[in-house]
PDB file of C-alpha atoms in Angstrom:
ATOM      1  CA  MET A   8     141.984  99.861 -53.784  1.00 84.00           C
ATOM      2  CA  ALA A   9     139.251 102.500 -53.443  1.00 86.00           C
ATOM      3  CA  ALA A  10     139.467 103.295 -57.171  1.00 90.00           C
ATOM      4  CA  ALA A  11     139.072  99.600 -58.019  1.00 92.00           C
ATOM      5  CA  VAL A  12     136.015  99.204 -55.784  1.00 90.00           C
ATOM      6  CA  ASP A  13     134.533 102.412 -57.213  1.00 92.00           C
ATOM      7  CA  ALA A  14     135.059 101.218 -60.806  1.00 93.00           C
ATOM      8  CA  LEU A  15     133.406  97.893 -59.952  1.00 92.00           C
ATOM      9  CA  GLU A  16     130.418  99.551 -58.287  1.00 92.00           C
ATOM     10  CA  ARG A  17     129.979 101.876 -61.310  1.00 94.00           C
ATOM     11  CA  GLN A  18     130.172  98.773 -63.558  1.00 95.00           C
ATOM     12  CA  GLU A  19     133.125 100.165 -65.522  1.00 96.00           C
ATOM     13  CA  ILE A  20     134.853  96.809 -65.063  1.00 96.00           C
ATOM     14  CA  ARG A  21     133.648  93.273 -64.338  1.00 96.00           C
ATOM     15  CA  ARG A  22     136.286  92.175 -61.853  1.00 96.00           C
ATOM     16  CA  ILE A  23     139.103  93.185 -59.561  1.00 95.00           C
ATOM     17  CA  LEU A  24     142.341  91.245 -59.531  1.00 94.00           C
ATOM     18  CA  LEU A  25     144.869  91.791 -56.751  1.00 91.00           C
ATOM     19  CA  THR A  26     148.347  90.341 -56.822  1.00 90.00           C
ATOM     20  CA  ARG A  27     151.741  90.678 -55.217  1.00 86.00           C
ATOM     21  CA  PRO A  28     155.040  88.823 -55.386  1.00 86.00           C
ATOM     22  CA  ALA A  29     155.672  86.215 -52.700  1.00 77.00           C
ATOM     23  CA  VAL A  30     158.850  87.758 -51.302  1.00 70.00           C
ATOM     24  CA  GLU A  31     159.704  87.656 -47.612  1.00 56.00           C
ATOM     25  CA  ALA A  32     160.722  90.868 -45.848  1.00 54.00           C
ATOM     26  CA  GLY A  33     164.190  89.981 -44.614  1.00 48.00           C
ATOM     27  CA  GLU A  34     163.516  86.954 -42.434  1.00 40.00           C
ATOM     28  CA  LYS A  35     163.157  83.504 -43.947  1.00 46.00           C
ATOM     29  CA  LEU A  36     159.916  81.757 -43.065  1.00 44.00           C
ATOM     30  CA  GLY A  37     160.924  78.366 -44.410  1.00 53.00           C
ATOM     31  CA  PHE A  38     158.549  75.633 -45.508  1.00 56.00           C
ATOM     32  CA  LEU A  39     154.896  76.507 -45.078  1.00 59.00           C
ATOM     33  CA  PRO A  40     152.467  73.631 -44.548  1.00 64.00           C
ATOM     34  CA  GLY A  41     149.101  73.344 -46.283  1.00 67.00           C
ATOM     35  CA  ASP A  42     147.611  73.699 -49.736  1.00 62.00           C
ATOM     36  CA  LEU A  43     148.427  76.508 -52.174  1.00 59.00           C
ATOM     37  CA  SER A  44     145.986  79.020 -50.685  1.00 60.00           C
ATOM     38  CA  GLN A  45     147.364  78.397 -47.188  1.00 66.00           C
ATOM     39  CA  LYS A  46     150.943  78.809 -48.430  1.00 65.00           C
ATOM     40  CA  VAL A  47     150.356  82.131 -50.213  1.00 66.00           C
ATOM     41  CA  ASP A  48     147.821  83.543 -47.750  1.00 72.00           C
ATOM     42  CA  PRO A  49     150.446  85.278 -45.571  1.00 73.00           C
ATOM     43  CA  TYR A  50     151.729  87.180 -48.618  1.00 71.00           C
ATOM     44  CA  LEU A  51     148.234  88.179 -49.748  1.00 74.00           C
ATOM     45  CA  ARG A  52     146.756  88.915 -46.319  1.00 80.00           C
ATOM     46  CA  PRO A  53     147.288  92.721 -46.537  1.00 79.00           C
ATOM     47  CA  LEU A  54     145.183  92.793 -49.716  1.00 79.00           C
ATOM     48  CA  TYR A  55     142.358  90.891 -48.040  1.00 83.00           C
ATOM     49  CA  ASP A  56     142.582  93.201 -45.029  1.00 88.00           C
ATOM     50  CA  ALA A  57     142.139  96.284 -47.226  1.00 86.00           C
ATOM     51  CA  LEU A  58     139.140  94.737 -48.987  1.00 87.00           C
ATOM     52  CA  PHE A  59     137.502  93.701 -45.718  1.00 90.00           C
ATOM     53  CA  GLU A  60     137.960  97.211 -44.360  1.00 90.00           C
ATOM     54  CA  MET A  61     136.313  98.782 -47.419  1.00 89.00           C
ATOM     55  CA  LEU A  62     133.530  96.318 -48.214  1.00 90.00           C
ATOM     56  CA  GLY A  63     133.075  94.122 -45.175  1.00 92.00           C
ATOM     57  CA  PHE A  64     133.938  90.463 -44.765  1.00 92.00           C
ATOM     58  CA  GLU A  65     130.672  88.947 -46.060  1.00 94.00           C
ATOM     59  CA  LYS A  66     130.521  91.049 -49.230  1.00 93.00           C
ATOM     60  CA  VAL A  67     134.163  90.316 -50.054  1.00 91.00           C
ATOM     61  CA  GLU A  68     133.620  86.580 -49.509  1.00 92.00           C
ATOM     62  CA  LYS A  69     130.609  86.616 -51.869  1.00 95.00           C
ATOM     63  CA  LEU A  70     132.529  88.544 -54.534  1.00 94.00           C
ATOM     64  CA  ILE A  71     135.456  86.120 -54.244  1.00 92.00           C
ATOM     65  CA  GLU A  72     133.093  83.121 -54.559  1.00 94.00           C
ATOM     66  CA  ARG A  73     131.650  84.649 -57.758  1.00 96.00           C
ATOM     67  CA  ASN A  74     135.192  85.352 -59.080  1.00 93.00           C
ATOM     68  CA  VAL A  75     134.423  89.077 -59.204  1.00 95.00           C
ATOM     69  CA  ILE A  76     137.371  89.625 -56.876  1.00 92.00           C
ATOM     70  CA  GLU A  77     140.451  87.477 -57.284  1.00 90.00           C
ATOM     71  CA  VAL A  78     143.505  87.589 -55.062  1.00 85.00           C
ATOM     72  CA  ALA A  79     146.400  85.602 -56.483  1.00 84.00           C
ATOM     73  CA  PRO A  80     150.178  85.357 -56.312  1.00 84.00           C
ATOM     74  CA  LEU A  81     152.034  87.076 -59.140  1.00 88.00           C
ATOM     75  CA  ALA A  82     153.495  83.758 -60.320  1.00 86.00           C
ATOM     76  CA  TYR A  83     149.993  82.700 -61.448  1.00 86.00           C
ATOM     77  CA  MET A  84     149.531  85.603 -63.890  1.00 88.00           C
ATOM     78  CA  ARG A  85     151.594  84.118 -66.736  1.00 88.00           C
ATOM     79  CA  GLY A  86     149.545  83.187 -69.793  1.00 90.00           C
ATOM     80  CA  ARG A  87     146.507  85.226 -68.798  1.00 92.00           C
ATOM     81  CA  THR A  88     144.892  88.179 -70.560  1.00 92.00           C
ATOM     82  CA  LEU A  89     142.961  90.309 -68.110  1.00 94.00           C
ATOM     83  CA  ASN A  90     140.065  92.039 -69.888  1.00 96.00           C
ATOM     84  CA  ASP A  91     137.434  94.234 -68.185  1.00 97.00           C
ATOM     85  CA  ALA A  92     139.455  94.255 -64.986  1.00 97.00           C
ATOM     86  CA  PHE A  93     141.000  96.583 -62.470  1.00 96.00           C
ATOM     87  CA  ILE A  94     144.346  94.979 -61.697  1.00 96.00           C
ATOM     88  CA  ILE A  95     146.463  95.978 -58.726  1.00 94.00           C
ATOM     89  CA  LEU A  96     150.046  94.816 -58.309  1.00 94.00           C
ATOM     90  CA  ASP A  97     151.049  95.559 -54.726  1.00 91.00           C
ATOM     91  CA  GLU A  98     154.615  95.579 -53.345  1.00 91.00           C
ATOM     92  CA  SER A  99     155.957  95.767 -56.897  1.00 94.00           C
ATOM     93  CA  GLN A 100     159.391  96.837 -55.682  1.00 95.00           C
ATOM     94  CA  ASN A 101     159.852  93.111 -54.999  1.00 93.00           C
ATOM     95  CA  THR A 102     159.273  92.022 -58.590  1.00 94.00           C
ATOM     96  CA  THR A 103     162.148  91.090 -60.834  1.00 94.00           C
ATOM     97  CA  ILE A 104     162.427  92.753 -64.233  1.00 96.00           C
ATOM     98  CA  GLU A 105     161.014  89.599 -65.840  1.00 95.00           C
ATOM     99  CA  GLN A 106     158.051  89.445 -63.445  1.00 95.00           C
ATOM    100  CA  MET A 107     157.196  93.101 -64.025  1.00 96.00           C
ATOM    101  CA  LYS A 108     157.280  92.680 -67.801  1.00 96.00           C
ATOM    102  CA  MET A 109     155.143  89.550 -67.539  1.00 95.00           C
ATOM    103  CA  PHE A 110     152.602  91.395 -65.362  1.00 95.00           C
ATOM    104  CA  LEU A 111     152.430  94.474 -67.582  1.00 96.00           C
ATOM    105  CA  THR A 112     151.805  92.362 -70.667  1.00 95.00           C
ATOM    106  CA  ARG A 113     148.735  90.731 -69.047  1.00 93.00           C
ATOM    107  CA  ILE A 114     146.683  93.954 -69.339  1.00 95.00           C
ATOM    108  CA  GLY A 115     143.696  93.373 -71.628  1.00 95.00           C
ATOM    109  CA  PHE A 116     140.995  95.517 -73.189  1.00 97.00           C
ATOM    110  CA  ASN A 117     138.978  97.831 -70.940  1.00 96.00           C
ATOM    111  CA  SER A 118     141.372  97.194 -68.080  1.00 96.00           C
ATOM    112  CA  LYS A 119     143.299  99.446 -65.760  1.00 95.00           C
ATOM    113  CA  ALA A 120     146.431  98.494 -63.897  1.00 95.00           C
ATOM    114  CA  VAL A 121     147.711 100.180 -60.776  1.00 95.00           C
ATOM    115  CA  ILE A 122     151.160  99.254 -59.581  1.00 95.00           C
ATOM    116  CA  THR A 123     152.190 100.191 -56.071  1.00 92.00           C
ATOM    117  CA  GLY A 124     155.584  99.919 -54.488  1.00 93.00           C
ATOM    118  CA  ASP A 125     158.258 101.614 -52.451  1.00 90.00           C
ATOM    119  CA  VAL A 126     161.767 101.485 -53.897  1.00 90.00           C
ATOM    120  CA  THR A 127     163.175 102.126 -50.418  1.00 86.00           C
ATOM    121  CA  GLN A 128     161.782  98.772 -49.223  1.00 88.00           C
ATOM    122  CA  ILE A 129     163.169  96.250 -51.700  1.00 92.00           C
ATOM    123  CA  ASP A 130     163.499  92.724 -50.271  1.00 89.00           C
ATOM    124  CA  LEU A 131     165.030  91.071 -53.343  1.00 92.00           C
ATOM    125  CA  PRO A 132     168.406  89.322 -53.136  1.00 89.00           C
ATOM    126  CA  ARG A 133     171.457  91.539 -53.635  1.00 89.00           C
ATOM    127  CA  ASN A 134     172.329  92.184 -57.288  1.00 91.00           C
ATOM    128  CA  THR A 135     168.707  91.601 -58.371  1.00 93.00           C
ATOM    129  CA  LYS A 136     167.297  94.752 -59.923  1.00 94.00           C
ATOM    130  CA  SER A 137     163.778  95.693 -58.908  1.00 96.00           C
ATOM    131  CA  GLY A 138     161.196  95.401 -61.658  1.00 96.00           C
ATOM    132  CA  LEU A 139     159.604  98.603 -60.373  1.00 96.00           C
ATOM    133  CA  ARG A 140     162.844 100.585 -60.643  1.00 95.00           C
ATOM    134  CA  HIS A 141     163.379  99.196 -64.134  1.00 97.00           C
ATOM    135  CA  ALA A 142     159.799  99.958 -65.251  1.00 96.00           C
ATOM    136  CA  ILE A 143     160.144 103.563 -64.075  1.00 96.00           C
ATOM    137  CA  GLU A 144     163.233 103.914 -66.293  1.00 95.00           C
ATOM    138  CA  VAL A 145     161.895 102.046 -69.329  1.00 96.00           C
ATOM    139  CA  LEU A 146     158.306 103.323 -69.389  1.00 96.00           C
ATOM    140  CA  ALA A 147     158.820 106.970 -68.425  1.00 93.00           C
ATOM    141  CA  ASP A 148     157.967 108.235 -71.925  1.00 94.00           C
ATOM    142  CA  VAL A 149     155.287 105.710 -72.906  1.00 95.00           C
ATOM    143  CA  GLU A 150     151.872 107.248 -73.648  1.00 94.00           C
ATOM    144  CA  GLU A 151     148.992 106.360 -71.291  1.00 92.00           C
ATOM    145  CA  ILE A 152     151.406 105.440 -68.517  1.00 94.00           C
ATOM    146  CA  SER A 153     151.979 107.778 -65.614  1.00 92.00           C
ATOM    147  CA  PHE A 154     153.875 107.617 -62.359  1.00 92.00           C
ATOM    148  CA  ASN A 155     152.885 109.190 -59.065  1.00 90.00           C
ATOM    149  CA  PHE A 156     155.518 109.476 -56.378  1.00 89.00           C
ATOM    150  CA  PHE A 157     154.544 109.911 -52.752  1.00 84.00           C
ATOM    151  CA  HIS A 158     156.498 111.440 -49.892  1.00 77.00           C
ATOM    152  CA  SER A 159     156.402 111.366 -46.109  1.00 72.00           C
ATOM    153  CA  GLU A 160     153.622 113.980 -46.027  1.00 74.00           C
ATOM    154  CA  ASP A 161     151.429 111.532 -47.981  1.00 73.00           C
ATOM    155  CA  VAL A 162     151.617 108.852 -45.268  1.00 71.00           C
ATOM    156  CA  VAL A 163     148.130 107.910 -44.052  1.00 75.00           C
ATOM    157  CA  ARG A 164     149.242 105.875 -41.076  1.00 76.00           C
ATOM    158  CA  HIS A 165     150.037 107.050 -37.567  1.00 82.00           C
ATOM    159  CA  PRO A 166     151.748 110.503 -37.652  1.00 81.00           C
ATOM    160  CA  VAL A 167     154.948 109.020 -36.232  1.00 87.00           C
ATOM    161  CA  VAL A 168     155.329 106.976 -39.452  1.00 81.00           C
ATOM    162  CA  ALA A 169     155.939 110.164 -41.468  1.00 80.00           C
ATOM    163  CA  ARG A 170     158.632 111.158 -38.969  1.00 86.00           C
ATOM    164  CA  ILE A 171     160.189 107.696 -39.256  1.00 87.00           C
ATOM    165  CA  VAL A 172     160.238 107.981 -43.060  1.00 81.00           C
ATOM    166  CA  ASN A 173     161.851 111.433 -42.813  1.00 85.00           C
ATOM    167  CA  ALA A 174     164.494 110.130 -40.401  1.00 91.00           C
ATOM    168  CA  TYR A 175     165.422 107.263 -42.734  1.00 87.00           C
ATOM    169  CA  GLU A 176     165.552 109.585 -45.750  1.00 87.00           C
ATOM    170  CA  ALA A 177     167.840 112.009 -43.881  1.00 92.00           C
ATOM    171  CA  TRP A 178     170.100 109.147 -42.766  1.00 93.00           C
ATOM    172  CA  GLU A 179     170.287 107.725 -46.313  1.00 90.00           C
ATOM    173  CA  GLU A 180     171.136 111.153 -47.749  1.00 92.00           C
ATOM    174  CA  ALA A 181     173.876 111.657 -45.149  1.00 95.00           C
ATOM    175  CA  GLU A 182     175.192 108.140 -45.825  1.00 93.00           C
ATOM    176  CA  GLN A 183     175.384 108.818 -49.575  1.00 92.00           C
ATOM    177  CA  LYS A 184     177.296 112.049 -48.927  1.00 94.00           C
ATOM    178  CA  ARG A 185     179.657 110.221 -46.562  1.00 94.00           C
ATOM    179  CA  LYS A 186     180.329 107.494 -49.150  1.00 92.00           C
ATOM    180  CA  ALA A 187     180.889 110.073 -51.888  1.00 93.00           C
ATOM    181  CA  ALA A 188     183.354 111.944 -49.651  1.00 93.00           C
ATOM    182  CA  LEU A 189     185.212 108.687 -48.868  1.00 93.00           C
ATOM    183  CA  ALA A 190     185.389 107.800 -52.570  1.00 92.00           C
ATOM    184  CA  ALA A 191     186.705 111.276 -53.409  1.00 92.00           C
ATOM    185  CA  GLU A 192     189.295 111.008 -50.609  1.00 92.00           C
ATOM    186  CA  ARG A 193     190.453 107.577 -51.875  1.00 91.00           C
ATOM    187  CA  LYS A 194     190.727 108.907 -55.415  1.00 90.00           C
ATOM    188  CA  ARG A 195     192.747 111.918 -54.207  1.00 91.00           C
ATOM    189  CA  GLU A 196     195.078 109.618 -52.214  1.00 90.00           C
ATOM    190  CA  GLU A 197     195.572 107.350 -55.249  1.00 88.00           C
ATOM    191  CA  GLN A 198     196.454 110.324 -57.427  1.00 89.00           C
ATOM    192  CA  GLU A 199     198.918 111.605 -54.811  1.00 88.00           C
ATOM    193  CA  GLN A 200     200.647 108.196 -54.757  1.00 86.00           C
ATOM    194  CA  LYS A 201     201.231 108.305 -58.518  1.00 74.00           C
TER     195      LYS A 201
END
């Protein structure tokens, strides 16, 4: 977000566009009343919060009114070409492969795209591959595209969050080893029965 604001202030781009998929984190919220902006606001609220923290409420509101800053659900990107823009796709681990491809092909001239996501926090239905995971595989060798991976020591929240991340990573590693050992044991038992 800071890089986008900096690029705007240095007039390297003409607008900032922020988007994220409207995917619920585990719990189902059901029908949301209101118009479109009221329905998608809960999904986009973290993006607004970051902008307000960096620029202040009044400045953000003015920039939104002038369409210099746009916050929109990912579903509304289809058909657009985003020139002279800094585009941020947040929570991209919750995109499908099709959504990610659609987003990536919106990038226009003199634009930069930053895609953030955490593949350990995917909220998609089972058997739906994350667009972020897929993009990492498909685009690894494409020129002008780079990936930066962060770890628990990069956490900029409360220090306990890094310890929480480490604990989950250790548990997941142990769980993978346990499953591999069980699979090896089953295979050995099957071979002994033959």
